[in-house]
mmCIF file of C-alpha atoms in Angstrom:
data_model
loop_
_atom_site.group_PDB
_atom_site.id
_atom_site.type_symbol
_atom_site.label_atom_id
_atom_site.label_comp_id
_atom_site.label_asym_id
_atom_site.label_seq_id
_atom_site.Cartn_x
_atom_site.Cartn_y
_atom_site.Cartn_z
ATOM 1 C CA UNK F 615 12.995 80.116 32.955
ATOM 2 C CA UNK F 616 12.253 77.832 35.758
ATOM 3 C CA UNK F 617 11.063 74.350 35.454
ATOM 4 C CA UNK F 618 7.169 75.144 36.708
ATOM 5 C CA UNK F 619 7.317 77.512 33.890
ATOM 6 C CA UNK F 620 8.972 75.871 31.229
ATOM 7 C CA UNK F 621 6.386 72.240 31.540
ATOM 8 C CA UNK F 622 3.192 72.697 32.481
ATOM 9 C CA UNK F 623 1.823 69.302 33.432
ATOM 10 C CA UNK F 624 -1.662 67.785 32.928
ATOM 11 C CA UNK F 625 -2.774 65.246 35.344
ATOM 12 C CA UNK F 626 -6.077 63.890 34.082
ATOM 13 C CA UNK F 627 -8.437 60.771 34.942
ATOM 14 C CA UNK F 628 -10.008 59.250 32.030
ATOM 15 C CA UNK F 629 -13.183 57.458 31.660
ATOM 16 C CA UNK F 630 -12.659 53.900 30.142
ATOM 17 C CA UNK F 631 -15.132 51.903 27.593
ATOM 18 C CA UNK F 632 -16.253 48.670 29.960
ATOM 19 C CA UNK F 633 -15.210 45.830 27.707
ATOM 20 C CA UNK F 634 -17.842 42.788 28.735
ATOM 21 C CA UNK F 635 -17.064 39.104 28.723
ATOM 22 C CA UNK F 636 -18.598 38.785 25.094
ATOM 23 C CA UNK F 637 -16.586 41.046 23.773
ATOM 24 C CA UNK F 638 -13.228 39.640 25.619
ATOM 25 C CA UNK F 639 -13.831 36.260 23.654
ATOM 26 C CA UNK F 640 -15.067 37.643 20.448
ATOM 27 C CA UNK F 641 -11.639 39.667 20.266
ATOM 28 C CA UNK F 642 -9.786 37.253 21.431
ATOM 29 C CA UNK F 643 -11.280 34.738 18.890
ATOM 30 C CA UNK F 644 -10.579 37.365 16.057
ATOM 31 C CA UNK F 645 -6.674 37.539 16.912
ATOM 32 C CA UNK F 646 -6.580 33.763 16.675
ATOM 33 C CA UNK F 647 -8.627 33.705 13.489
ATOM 34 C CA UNK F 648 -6.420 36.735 11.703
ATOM 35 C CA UNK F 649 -2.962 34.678 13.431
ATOM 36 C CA UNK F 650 -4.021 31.133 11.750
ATOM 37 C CA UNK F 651 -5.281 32.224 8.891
ATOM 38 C CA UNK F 652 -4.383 35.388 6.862
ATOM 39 C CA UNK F 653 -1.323 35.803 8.645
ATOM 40 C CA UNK F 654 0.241 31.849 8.881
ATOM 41 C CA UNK F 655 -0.848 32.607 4.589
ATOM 42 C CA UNK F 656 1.315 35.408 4.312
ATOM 43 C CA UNK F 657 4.114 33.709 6.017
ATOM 44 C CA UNK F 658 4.168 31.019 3.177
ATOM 45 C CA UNK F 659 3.686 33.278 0.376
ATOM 46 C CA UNK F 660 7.156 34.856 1.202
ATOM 47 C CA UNK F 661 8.471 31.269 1.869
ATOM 48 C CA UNK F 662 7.839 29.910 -1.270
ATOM 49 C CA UNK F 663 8.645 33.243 -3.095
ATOM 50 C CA UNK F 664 12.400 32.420 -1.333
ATOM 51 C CA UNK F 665 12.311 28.861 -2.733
ATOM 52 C CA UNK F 666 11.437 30.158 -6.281
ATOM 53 C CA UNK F 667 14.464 32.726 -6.229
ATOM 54 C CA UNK F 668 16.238 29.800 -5.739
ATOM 55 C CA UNK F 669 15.333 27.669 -8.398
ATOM 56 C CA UNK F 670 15.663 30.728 -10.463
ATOM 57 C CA UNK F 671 18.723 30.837 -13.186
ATOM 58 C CA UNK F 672 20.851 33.501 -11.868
ATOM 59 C CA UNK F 673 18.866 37.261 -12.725
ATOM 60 C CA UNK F 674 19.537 39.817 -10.966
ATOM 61 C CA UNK F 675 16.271 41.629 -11.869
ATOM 62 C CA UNK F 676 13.990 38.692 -11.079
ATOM 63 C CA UNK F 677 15.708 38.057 -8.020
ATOM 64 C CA UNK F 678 15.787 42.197 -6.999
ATOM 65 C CA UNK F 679 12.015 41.932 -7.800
ATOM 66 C CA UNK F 680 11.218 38.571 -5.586
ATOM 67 C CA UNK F 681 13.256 40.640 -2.311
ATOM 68 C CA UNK F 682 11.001 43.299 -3.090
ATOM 69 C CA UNK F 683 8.216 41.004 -2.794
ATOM 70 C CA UNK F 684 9.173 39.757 0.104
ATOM 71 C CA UNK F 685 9.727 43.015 1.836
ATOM 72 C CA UNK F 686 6.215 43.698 1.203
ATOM 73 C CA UNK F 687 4.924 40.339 2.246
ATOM 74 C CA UNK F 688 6.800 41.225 6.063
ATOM 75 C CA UNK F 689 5.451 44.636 5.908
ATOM 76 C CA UNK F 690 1.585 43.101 5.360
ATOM 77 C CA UNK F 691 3.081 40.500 8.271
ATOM 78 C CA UNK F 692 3.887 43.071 10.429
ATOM 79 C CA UNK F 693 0.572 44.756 10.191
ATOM 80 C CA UNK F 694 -1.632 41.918 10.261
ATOM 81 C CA UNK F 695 0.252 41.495 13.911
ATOM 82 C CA UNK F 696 -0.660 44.946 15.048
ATOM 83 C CA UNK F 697 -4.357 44.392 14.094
ATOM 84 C CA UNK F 698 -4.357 40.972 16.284
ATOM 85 C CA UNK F 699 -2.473 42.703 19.050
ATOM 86 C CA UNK F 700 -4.786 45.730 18.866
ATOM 87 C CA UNK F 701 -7.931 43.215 19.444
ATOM 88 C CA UNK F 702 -6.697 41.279 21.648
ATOM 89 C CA UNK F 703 -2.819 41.625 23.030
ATOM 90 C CA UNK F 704 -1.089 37.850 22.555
ATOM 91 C CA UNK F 705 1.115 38.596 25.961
ATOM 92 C CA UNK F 706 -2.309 38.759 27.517
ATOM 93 C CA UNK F 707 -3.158 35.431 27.427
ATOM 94 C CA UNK F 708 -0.121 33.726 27.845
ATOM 95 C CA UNK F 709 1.333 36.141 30.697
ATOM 96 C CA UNK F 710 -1.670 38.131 32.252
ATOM 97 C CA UNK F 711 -2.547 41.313 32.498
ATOM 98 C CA UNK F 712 0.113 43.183 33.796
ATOM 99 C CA UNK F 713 2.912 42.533 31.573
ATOM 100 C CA UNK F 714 0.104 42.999 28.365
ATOM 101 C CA UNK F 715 -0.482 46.210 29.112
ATOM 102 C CA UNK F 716 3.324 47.022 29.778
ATOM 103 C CA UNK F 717 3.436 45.545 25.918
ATOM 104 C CA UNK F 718 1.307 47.881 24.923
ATOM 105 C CA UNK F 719 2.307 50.830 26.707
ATOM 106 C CA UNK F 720 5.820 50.423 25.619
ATOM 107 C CA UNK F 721 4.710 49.856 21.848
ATOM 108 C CA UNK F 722 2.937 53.343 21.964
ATOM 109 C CA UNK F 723 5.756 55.101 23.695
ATOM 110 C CA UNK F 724 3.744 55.391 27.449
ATOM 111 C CA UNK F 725 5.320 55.317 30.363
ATOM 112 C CA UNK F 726 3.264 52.908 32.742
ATOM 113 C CA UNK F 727 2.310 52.333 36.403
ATOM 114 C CA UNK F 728 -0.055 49.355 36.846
ATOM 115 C CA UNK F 729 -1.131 48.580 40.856
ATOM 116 C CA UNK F 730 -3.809 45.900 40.841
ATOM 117 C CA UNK F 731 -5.721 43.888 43.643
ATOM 118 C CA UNK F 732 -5.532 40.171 42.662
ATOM 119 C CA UNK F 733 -8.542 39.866 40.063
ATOM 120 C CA UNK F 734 -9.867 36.856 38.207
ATOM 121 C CA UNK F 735 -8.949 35.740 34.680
ATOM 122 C CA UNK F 736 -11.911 37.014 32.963
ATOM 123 C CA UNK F 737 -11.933 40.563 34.826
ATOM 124 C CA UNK F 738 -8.188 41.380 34.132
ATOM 125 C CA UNK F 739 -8.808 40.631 30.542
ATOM 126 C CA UNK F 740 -11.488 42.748 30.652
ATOM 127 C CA UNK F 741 -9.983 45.746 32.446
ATOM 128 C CA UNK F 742 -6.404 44.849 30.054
ATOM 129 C CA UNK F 743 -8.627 45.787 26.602
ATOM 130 C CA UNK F 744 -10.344 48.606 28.584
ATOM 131 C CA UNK F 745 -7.052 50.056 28.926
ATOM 132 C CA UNK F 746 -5.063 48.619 26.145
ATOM 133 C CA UNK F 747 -7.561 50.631 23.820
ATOM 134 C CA UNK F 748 -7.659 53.664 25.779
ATOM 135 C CA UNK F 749 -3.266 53.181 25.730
ATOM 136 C CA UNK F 750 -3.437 53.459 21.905
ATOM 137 C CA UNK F 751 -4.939 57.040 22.129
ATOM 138 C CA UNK F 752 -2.559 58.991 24.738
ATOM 139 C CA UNK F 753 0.417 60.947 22.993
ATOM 140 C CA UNK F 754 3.893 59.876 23.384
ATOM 141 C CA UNK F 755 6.047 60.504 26.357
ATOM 142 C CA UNK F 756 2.878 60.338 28.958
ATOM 143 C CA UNK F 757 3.083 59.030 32.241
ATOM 144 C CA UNK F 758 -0.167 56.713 32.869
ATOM 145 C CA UNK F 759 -1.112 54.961 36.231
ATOM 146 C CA UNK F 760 -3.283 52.512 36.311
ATOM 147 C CA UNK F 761 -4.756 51.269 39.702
ATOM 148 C CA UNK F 762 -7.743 48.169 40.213
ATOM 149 C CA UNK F 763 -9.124 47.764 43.304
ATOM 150 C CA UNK F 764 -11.846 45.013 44.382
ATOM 151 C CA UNK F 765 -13.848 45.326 46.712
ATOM 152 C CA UNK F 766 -17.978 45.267 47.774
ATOM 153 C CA UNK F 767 -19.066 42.369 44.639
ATOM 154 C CA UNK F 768 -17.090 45.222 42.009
ATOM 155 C CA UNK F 769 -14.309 46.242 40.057
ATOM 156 C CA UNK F 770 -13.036 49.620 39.285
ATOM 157 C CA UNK F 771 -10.240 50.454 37.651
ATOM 158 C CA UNK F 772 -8.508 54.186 37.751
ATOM 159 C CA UNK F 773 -6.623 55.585 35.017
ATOM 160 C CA UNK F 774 -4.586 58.752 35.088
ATOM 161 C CA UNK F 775 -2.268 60.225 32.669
ATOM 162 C CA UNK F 776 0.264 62.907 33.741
ATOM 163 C CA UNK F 777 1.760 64.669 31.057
ATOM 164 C CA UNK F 778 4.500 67.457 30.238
ATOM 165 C CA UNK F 779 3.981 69.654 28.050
ATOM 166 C CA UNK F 780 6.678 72.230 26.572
#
């Protein structure tokens, strides 16, 4: 069987949700709210659950139990991280847009293409969550280009996934 016939490849352009400046700060807001608070909490919980196994006379079924606990406490970490990068990638602010949605992609298990005009702060954070949420949704192992291109007082940004099929 030749290669045409053994992957048949979907090329498709997708339709993105606009994300508005609003939006942009109320997510971004939420990440910071969910990082400082619940998640800087859980941190300390499994802190001082490793200072009490040490003040702990030496049991082996207390101190089995408290690991346990702990693993738990990183696992509720872990996810409370996902949920603030899901609203509002962390790489996004600190490095732009390009290498947040590279983040992403590579977190989901997309390959990605990003071409982009130079854009302003608030417009690549805009057109970042756009994508970024659209990222979570395509399967494994598919290609995705994204292109944004100024010009004329607007912004659009192209997205189209390529993907192989067996």
């Amino acid at each position: 069987m030749n290669p045409i016939t053994r992957w048949w490849r979907r090329v498709r352009t997708v339709r993105l949700r606009p994300v508005d400046p609003t939006t942009c700060a109320l997510r971004r807001g939420l990440e910071r709210d969910l990082n400082d608070g619940p998640a800087q909490r859980v941190a300390a919980l499994s802190v001082e659950l490793g200072l009490l196994s040490v003040d702990l006379p030496d049991n082996p079924v207390l101190t089995g139990r408290i690991d346990e606990l702990q693993g738990s406490l990183a696992a509720v970490l872990d996810e409370l991280r996902e949920i603030g990068g899901a609203l509002y990638p962390p790489v996004l602010s600190s490095d732009g847009f390009e290498p947040a949605l590279h983040a992403v992609a590579e977190r989901h298990g997309v390959a990605l293409a990003v071409h982009s005009d130079p854009v302003d702060r608030a417009t690549a954070a805009a057109a970042c969550l756009a994508v970024a949420d659209h990222l979570r949704s395509v399967p494994r192992d598919t290609h995705v280009d994204v292109r944004v291109r100024r010009g004329l007082g607007s912004v659009w940004v192209d997205v189209t996934e390529e993907r192989a099929c067996g």
